[in-house]
Amino acid sequence: GEDPETRKGKRIVPRAGISLRPILAGGRLPERPLFFEHEGNRAIRLGKWKLVWTNFDKRWELYDIKVDRSEINDL
């Protein structure tokens, strides 16, 4: 069900996260991007694609991680 919006007259802050109910029912979760940041380096991953900002080179790199897991070939 849905979360209530108030309890005892006070507004309830919505929970962060997603329901795992689809997985428990044998289905899949909708795909969504993953965001990373570490020591000035940044990345976004969605499906087979990973976009990386390298703080050392100050540029973006794009990888097809389905065929290039080691992120060797910047597309």
N, CA and C atoms as an extended XYZ file, in Angstrom:
225
Properties=species:S:1:pos:R:3:atomname:S:1:resname:S:1:resid:I:1 pbc="F F F"
N         0.799       -1.184        0.000 N   GLY     1
C         0.000        0.000        0.000 CA  GLY     1
C         0.846        1.253        0.000 C   GLY     1
N         0.167        2.340        0.053 N   GLU     2
C         0.849        3.628        0.061 CA  GLU     2
C         1.093        4.095        1.487 C   GLU     2
N         2.135        4.874        1.665 N   ASP     3
C         2.446        5.429        2.975 CA  ASP     3
C         1.461        6.542        3.299 C   ASP     3
N         1.103        6.676        4.573 N   PRO     4
C         0.263        7.829        4.949 CA  PRO     4
C         1.078        9.111        4.849 C   PRO     4
N         0.395       10.227        4.644 N   GLU     5
C         1.092       11.507        4.543 CA  GLU     5
C         1.248       12.186        5.894 C   GLU     5
N         0.379       11.824        6.844 N   THR     6
C         0.462       12.404        8.183 CA  THR     6
C         0.232       11.319        9.230 C   THR     6
N         0.717       11.598       10.449 N   ARG     7
C         0.469       10.714       11.592 CA  ARG     7
C         0.367       11.604       12.820 C   ARG     7
N        -0.745       11.453       13.533 N   LYS     8
C        -1.009       12.275       14.721 CA  LYS     8
C        -0.866       13.762       14.407 C   LYS     8
N        -1.349       14.144       13.220 N   GLY     9
C        -1.354       15.543       12.828 CA  GLY     9
C        -0.027       16.083       12.316 C   GLY     9
N         0.992       15.236       12.253 N   LYS    10
C         2.301       15.693       11.782 CA  LYS    10
C         2.609       15.065       10.428 C   LYS    10
N         3.241       15.873        9.564 N   ARG    11
C         3.608       15.398        8.229 CA  ARG    11
C         4.700       14.341        8.335 C   ARG    11
N         4.555       13.279        7.559 N   ILE    12
C         5.545       12.210        7.520 CA  ILE    12
C         6.418       12.410        6.286 C   ILE    12
N         7.731       12.366        6.497 N   VAL    13
C         8.675       12.481        5.382 CA  VAL    13
C         8.676       11.147        4.639 C   VAL    13
N         8.499       11.163        3.312 N   PRO    14
C         8.490        9.903        2.552 CA  PRO    14
C         9.809        9.149        2.713 C   PRO    14
N         9.718        7.833        2.718 N   ARG    15
C        10.912        6.995        2.829 CA  ARG    15
C        11.729        7.066        1.553 C   ARG    15
N        13.034        7.031        1.713 N   ALA    16
C        13.924        6.957        0.553 CA  ALA    16
C        14.051        5.494        0.161 C   ALA    16
N        14.161        5.230       -1.108 N   GLY    17
C        14.354        3.857       -1.554 CA  GLY    17
C        13.258        3.407       -2.498 C   GLY    17
N        13.316        2.130       -2.835 N   ILE    18
C        12.342        1.556       -3.756 CA  ILE    18
C        11.815        0.253       -3.184 C   ILE    18
N        10.673       -0.154       -3.645 N   SER    19
C        10.080       -1.416       -3.218 CA  SER    19
C        10.745       -2.581       -3.941 C   SER    19
N        11.019       -3.636       -3.196 N   LEU    20
C        11.568       -4.860       -3.785 CA  LEU    20
C        10.459       -5.848       -4.152 C   LEU    20
N         9.233       -5.429       -4.001 N   ARG    21
C         8.090       -6.291       -4.293 CA  ARG    21
C         8.141       -6.906       -5.690 C   ARG    21
N         8.507       -6.153       -6.750 N   PRO    22
C         8.567       -6.774       -8.081 CA  PRO    22
C         9.526       -7.966       -8.139 C   PRO    22
N        10.665       -7.875       -7.474 N   ILE    23
C        11.623       -8.987       -7.472 CA  ILE    23
C        11.040      -10.187       -6.739 C   ILE    23
N        10.406       -9.936       -5.605 N   LEU    24
C         9.823      -11.028       -4.823 CA  LEU    24
C         8.706      -11.732       -5.581 C   LEU    24
N         8.084      -11.007       -6.505 N   ALA    25
C         7.011      -11.588       -7.316 CA  ALA    25
C         7.547      -12.205       -8.605 C   ALA    25
N         8.890      -12.306       -8.724 N   GLY    26
C         9.477      -12.933       -9.904 CA  GLY    26
C         9.755      -11.982      -11.047 C   GLY    26
N         9.582      -10.698      -10.827 N   GLY    27
C         9.800       -9.719      -11.890 CA  GLY    27
C        11.145       -9.030      -11.768 C   GLY    27
N        11.216       -7.844      -12.338 N   ARG    28
C        12.455       -7.060      -12.328 CA  ARG    28
C        12.159       -5.643      -11.860 C   ARG    28
N        13.185       -4.997      -11.383 N   LEU    29
C        13.065       -3.592      -11.021 CA  LEU    29
C        13.311       -2.734      -12.255 C   LEU    29
N        12.704       -1.563      -12.324 N   PRO    30
C        12.991       -0.678      -13.449 CA  PRO    30
C        14.445       -0.219      -13.389 C   PRO    30
N        15.046       -0.075      -14.555 N   GLU    31
C        16.434        0.369      -14.616 CA  GLU    31
C        16.515        1.844      -14.250 C   GLU    31
N        17.531        2.189      -13.483 N   ARG    32
C        17.738        3.586      -13.123 CA  ARG    32
C        19.233        3.854      -13.048 C   ARG    32
N        19.632        5.099      -13.242 N   PRO    33
C        21.065        5.398      -13.245 CA  PRO    33
C        21.674        5.274      -11.857 C   PRO    33
N        22.955        4.909      -11.833 N   LEU    34
C        23.744        4.880      -10.604 CA  LEU    34
C        24.774        5.992      -10.695 C   LEU    34
N        24.945        6.727       -9.624 N   PHE    35
C        25.873        7.850       -9.594 CA  PHE    35
C        26.984        7.563       -8.596 C   PHE    35
N        28.224        7.877       -8.972 N   PHE    36
C        29.389        7.632       -8.127 CA  PHE    36
C        30.218        8.907       -8.020 C   PHE    36
N        30.930        9.064       -6.900 N   GLU    37
C        31.920       10.126       -6.738 CA  GLU    37
C        32.974        9.614       -5.774 C   GLU    37
N        34.245        9.762       -6.151 N   HIS    38
C        35.340        9.337       -5.282 CA  HIS    38
C        36.573       10.170       -5.599 C   HIS    38
N        37.037       10.916       -4.612 N   GLU    39
C        38.249       11.726       -4.735 CA  GLU    39
C        38.253       12.606       -5.984 C   GLU    39
N        37.127       13.232       -6.275 N   GLY    40
C        37.032       14.136       -7.415 CA  GLY    40
C        36.677       13.477       -8.730 C   GLY    40
N        36.743       12.159       -8.790 N   ASN    41
C        36.323       11.428       -9.988 CA  ASN    41
C        34.825       11.164       -9.870 C   ASN    41
N        34.143       11.181      -11.006 N   ARG    42
C        32.687       10.992      -10.999 CA  ARG    42
C        32.298       10.011      -12.094 C   ARG    42
N        31.160        9.345      -11.893 N   ALA    43
C        30.680        8.424      -12.923 CA  ALA    43
C        29.169        8.298      -12.839 C   ALA    43
N        28.594        8.009      -13.985 N   ILE    44
C        27.173        7.685      -14.096 CA  ILE    44
C        27.097        6.386      -14.878 C   ILE    44
N        26.346        5.428      -14.349 N   ARG    45
C        26.187        4.150      -15.043 CA  ARG    45
C        24.704        3.901      -15.295 C   ARG    45
N        24.398        3.546      -16.540 N   LEU    46
C        23.032        3.204      -16.920 CA  LEU    46
C        23.104        2.103      -17.960 C   LEU    46
N        22.580        0.935      -17.597 N   GLY    47
C        22.631       -0.199      -18.508 CA  GLY    47
C        24.063       -0.577      -18.801 C   GLY    47
N        24.391       -0.688      -20.075 N   LYS    48
C        25.741       -1.087      -20.469 CA  LYS    48
C        26.709        0.088      -20.557 C   LYS    48
N        26.233        1.297      -20.304 N   TRP    49
C        27.055        2.494      -20.467 CA  TRP    49
C        27.560        3.014      -19.132 C   TRP    49
N        28.796        3.495      -19.152 N   LYS    50
C        29.376        4.157      -17.985 CA  LYS    50
C        30.113        5.400      -18.463 C   LYS    50
N        29.691        6.546      -17.954 N   LEU    51
C        30.302        7.829      -18.277 CA  LEU    51
C        31.136        8.252      -17.074 C   LEU    51
N        32.420        8.508      -17.300 N   VAL    52
C        33.363        8.764      -16.212 CA  VAL    52
C        34.047       10.111      -16.406 C   VAL    52
N        34.081       10.924      -15.348 N   TRP    53
C        34.888       12.149      -15.330 CA  TRP    53
C        36.158       11.833      -14.559 C   TRP    53
N        37.303       11.971      -15.217 N   THR    54
C        38.574       11.730      -14.535 CA  THR    54
C        39.139       13.066      -14.080 C   THR    54
N        39.319       13.201      -12.795 N   ASN    55
C        39.835       14.443      -12.233 CA  ASN    55
C        41.287       14.677      -12.649 C   ASN    55
N        42.027       13.615      -12.914 N   PHE    56
C        43.432       13.740      -13.333 CA  PHE    56
C        43.538       14.361      -14.725 C   PHE    56
N        42.757       13.809      -15.682 N   ASP    57
C        42.800       14.292      -17.072 CA  ASP    57
C        41.814       15.422      -17.349 C   ASP    57
N        40.898       15.668      -16.415 N   LYS    58
C        39.877       16.721      -16.566 CA  LYS    58
C        39.065       16.538      -17.839 C   LYS    58
N        38.577       15.308      -18.046 N   ARG    59
C        37.758       15.046      -19.235 CA  ARG    59
C        36.809       13.884      -18.961 C   ARG    59
N        35.799       13.771      -19.826 N   TRP    60
C        34.826       12.685      -19.751 CA  TRP    60
C        35.295       11.510      -20.592 C   TRP    60
N        34.994       10.305      -20.134 N   GLU    61
C        35.264        9.076      -20.877 CA  GLU    61
C        33.982        8.248      -20.879 C   GLU    61
N        33.704        7.599      -22.002 N   LEU    62
C        32.510        6.771      -22.135 CA  LEU    62
C        32.920        5.341      -22.434 C   LEU    62
N        32.349        4.401      -21.686 N   TYR    63
C        32.676        2.985      -21.857 CA  TYR    63
C        31.416        2.157      -22.039 C   TYR    63
N        31.515        1.144      -22.888 N   ASP    64
C        30.489        0.112      -23.012 CA  ASP    64
C        30.959       -1.028      -22.115 C   ASP    64
N        30.496       -1.050      -20.873 N   ILE    65
C        31.039       -2.006      -19.909 CA  ILE    65
C        30.544       -3.435      -20.127 C   ILE    65
N        29.612       -3.594      -21.041 N   LYS    66
C        29.193       -4.955      -21.382 CA  LYS    66
C        30.300       -5.680      -22.146 C   LYS    66
N        31.038       -4.951      -22.979 N   VAL    67
C        32.124       -5.557      -23.760 CA  VAL    67
C        33.511       -5.115      -23.280 C   VAL    67
N        33.564       -4.140      -22.378 N   ASP    68
C        34.843       -3.592      -21.914 CA  ASP    68
C        34.786       -3.373      -20.398 C   ASP    68
N        34.732       -4.475      -19.645 N   ARG    69
C        34.606       -4.391      -18.187 CA  ARG    69
C        35.765       -3.663      -17.527 C   ARG    69
N        36.938       -3.718      -18.132 N   SER    70
C        38.125       -3.083      -17.551 CA  SER    70
C        38.244       -1.602      -17.905 C   SER    70
N        37.295       -1.095      -18.681 N   GLU    71
C        37.260        0.315      -19.075 CA  GLU    71
C        38.579        0.740      -19.720 C   GLU    71
N        38.954        0.020      -20.764 N   ILE    72
C        40.196        0.279      -21.489 CA  ILE    72
C        39.954        1.185      -22.696 C   ILE    72
N        38.842        0.966      -23.420 N   ASN    73
C        38.577        1.660      -24.686 CA  ASN    73
C        37.551        2.771      -24.507 C   ASN    73
N        38.041        3.999      -24.371 N   ASP    74
C        37.173        5.163      -24.268 CA  ASP    74
C        36.522        5.392      -25.627 C   ASP    74
N        35.212        5.372      -25.655 N   LEU    75
C        34.501        5.571      -26.916 CA  LEU    75
C        34.354        7.054      -27.232 C   LEU    75
